[in-house]
Amino acid sequence: MGLTKGSLPSLLAILPLISGQAAYGLEFAIPSSPPSNSSSLIDSTPLGVSLEFFAFPDYIEKVPLTNSCLSALGEVFGTPPPMRIGGTTQDRATYNASLSLAVSYTVASPDDAPDSLTFGDKFMDLAAGYDGKVTIGVNRRLDDIDNTIAAAKVIQSKLQNLYAIELGNEPNFFESSDPIAHGNAWTAEADAESQVSWQSSVSKGLGDLKDFVQAGVFFDLETFTISYLVEKEENTDSTQYVHSFCHHYYPQSSPSFNLSKLMDHTTIVDGVLAFEEQVRAAEELQKDLIMGETNSATQGGGGISPTYGAGLWILDYMMQATILGVKQLFFHQGTIGNCQYCWWNSNNTVNAPFYGAYFAALALANASQVAQLDSGDTRYAAYVIYDADSKPSRVLLYNSDYYTEGTRGSVDVTLTALSGDSVSVKRLTGDAATTTVEDGKVTIAGQAFTGETCGLSGSENVESVQVDGGVGSFSVGASEALLVYL
């Protein structure tokens, strides 16, 4: 169901600002069943990763934390998280059936992405070896449909775990000089015609395969949109080929990086609401809207992306997108060694943003629905998560006040309509919003990720809060989140 500022349950009490103490006192009653503003049914694995096309083999074969951290998320969800393989370099890639390597390219520096590359059957073997669902992107920009069909045939034959195939990446960035444009201006209309034509041709090449394309793959909310594409899909009877629709989202870009704004709850609410029309357009065709590639900021993130604050953004963003109806979100992992928003490194370091992703997994695992309790117009968020029996099982509290140093403010939250004598709490915290794992500490219930196993180490500190007459009080520090187990 859609979100509209002011339409959500209002906070019941706001106390005056007291410097150095609790900034506000908030009170929320926990609905005993999902309220009208709840999400639709949540996917069993709403959070996944997107691996840059050319770097995918190295992520699997040379970066141990890839499999370890995906396994850690899978243990929380009870099933492996989904993976998308694609990005800018998928539209630079040509399939070579005789190539013995997974991928072949040359670059001047290890920090660079290749301008052209080839990939072979081993690439698909690696994708087929993943235990979770996989979406693979193939080339449309170079306008070699025979080559794309040849690659798609191998994908179809090898990947029993295939979710969908993307035909091109972010076509809103295609230009008239690209082969697919044939020297003409590349517009949303031209792209829509190209998408449905390629869907039909690839389907025929795969034996009239239906329900296999992840369509759209747009980085745009102006002209290149799902709401525009669906009309062409319907008019050409092409929806039979579409498994899901896809947009990409990076809320910030150069030169206006701002960590305080990134993690601000109100900004996150507004940013996600911008996709409501796209979600509804997909739903009208009974298709899912996937955020197929997303992360905190483009161009590497300008210094904000490796921070704990970026992890808090992931947490709140996951809640908002899930409530809106985005079925799954795939957080992009780019060029190995030159990727500020990446969740882990080749040196066995688990980066600060992964803590927010893992905390989001803890919040949404085995959940049926989630509802927002706050009004969406302050920096303080509250969500109630429901289990398979539609009973409240967890509450997520988030204080997006931007903390860097000095006295750490807090917000006192009172929850009512609780049951039992006490509840347990896990706290996500860090030294500061600006903290990275190289210069400070980030923890979940007192524990930190260490080593190539992507496991939590240290003594776990699960807090206990007394409940008196159905009422419990919780203190959430600035730039902190609490997961309350009911």
mmCIF file of C-alpha atoms in Angstrom, residues 32 43 83 92 116 150 166 203 228 230 246 260 277 332 356 369 375 379 381 418 461 467 481:
data_model
loop_
_atom_site.group_PDB
_atom_site.id
_atom_site.type_symbol
_atom_site.label_atom_id
_atom_site.label_comp_id
_atom_site.label_asym_id
_atom_site.label_seq_id
_atom_site.Cartn_x
_atom_site.Cartn_y
_atom_site.Cartn_z
ATOM 1 C CA SER A 32 -2.548 -6.382 17.363
ATOM 2 C CA ASP A 43 9.103 -11.664 -0.049
ATOM 3 C CA MET A 83 21.767 -12.164 -6.699
ATOM 4 C CA ARG A 92 30.069 -3.727 -23.023
ATOM 5 C CA SER A 116 34.953 -3.994 -23.627
ATOM 6 C CA ALA A 150 23.413 -17.266 -27.990
ATOM 7 C CA GLU A 166 17.767 -8.275 -18.254
ATOM 8 C CA SER A 203 11.754 -15.470 -26.630
ATOM 9 C CA TYR A 228 5.625 4.617 -19.692
ATOM 10 C CA VAL A 230 3.902 -0.801 -19.620
ATOM 11 C CA CYS A 246 12.997 -2.964 -12.625
ATOM 12 C CA SER A 260 23.070 13.703 7.284
ATOM 13 C CA GLU A 277 3.693 5.322 -9.625
ATOM 14 C CA HIS A 332 25.266 -2.996 -5.931
ATOM 15 C CA GLY A 356 22.553 -1.952 8.348
ATOM 16 C CA GLN A 369 3.973 -7.594 6.697
ATOM 17 C CA SER A 375 4.108 10.138 10.761
ATOM 18 C CA ARG A 379 13.829 12.136 12.006
ATOM 19 C CA ALA A 381 10.968 6.149 12.760
ATOM 20 C CA LEU A 418 2.771 -4.895 24.748
ATOM 21 C CA ASN A 461 24.538 -7.938 24.670
ATOM 22 C CA VAL A 467 6.955 -4.136 30.582
ATOM 23 C CA ALA A 481 18.397 1.702 15.825
#
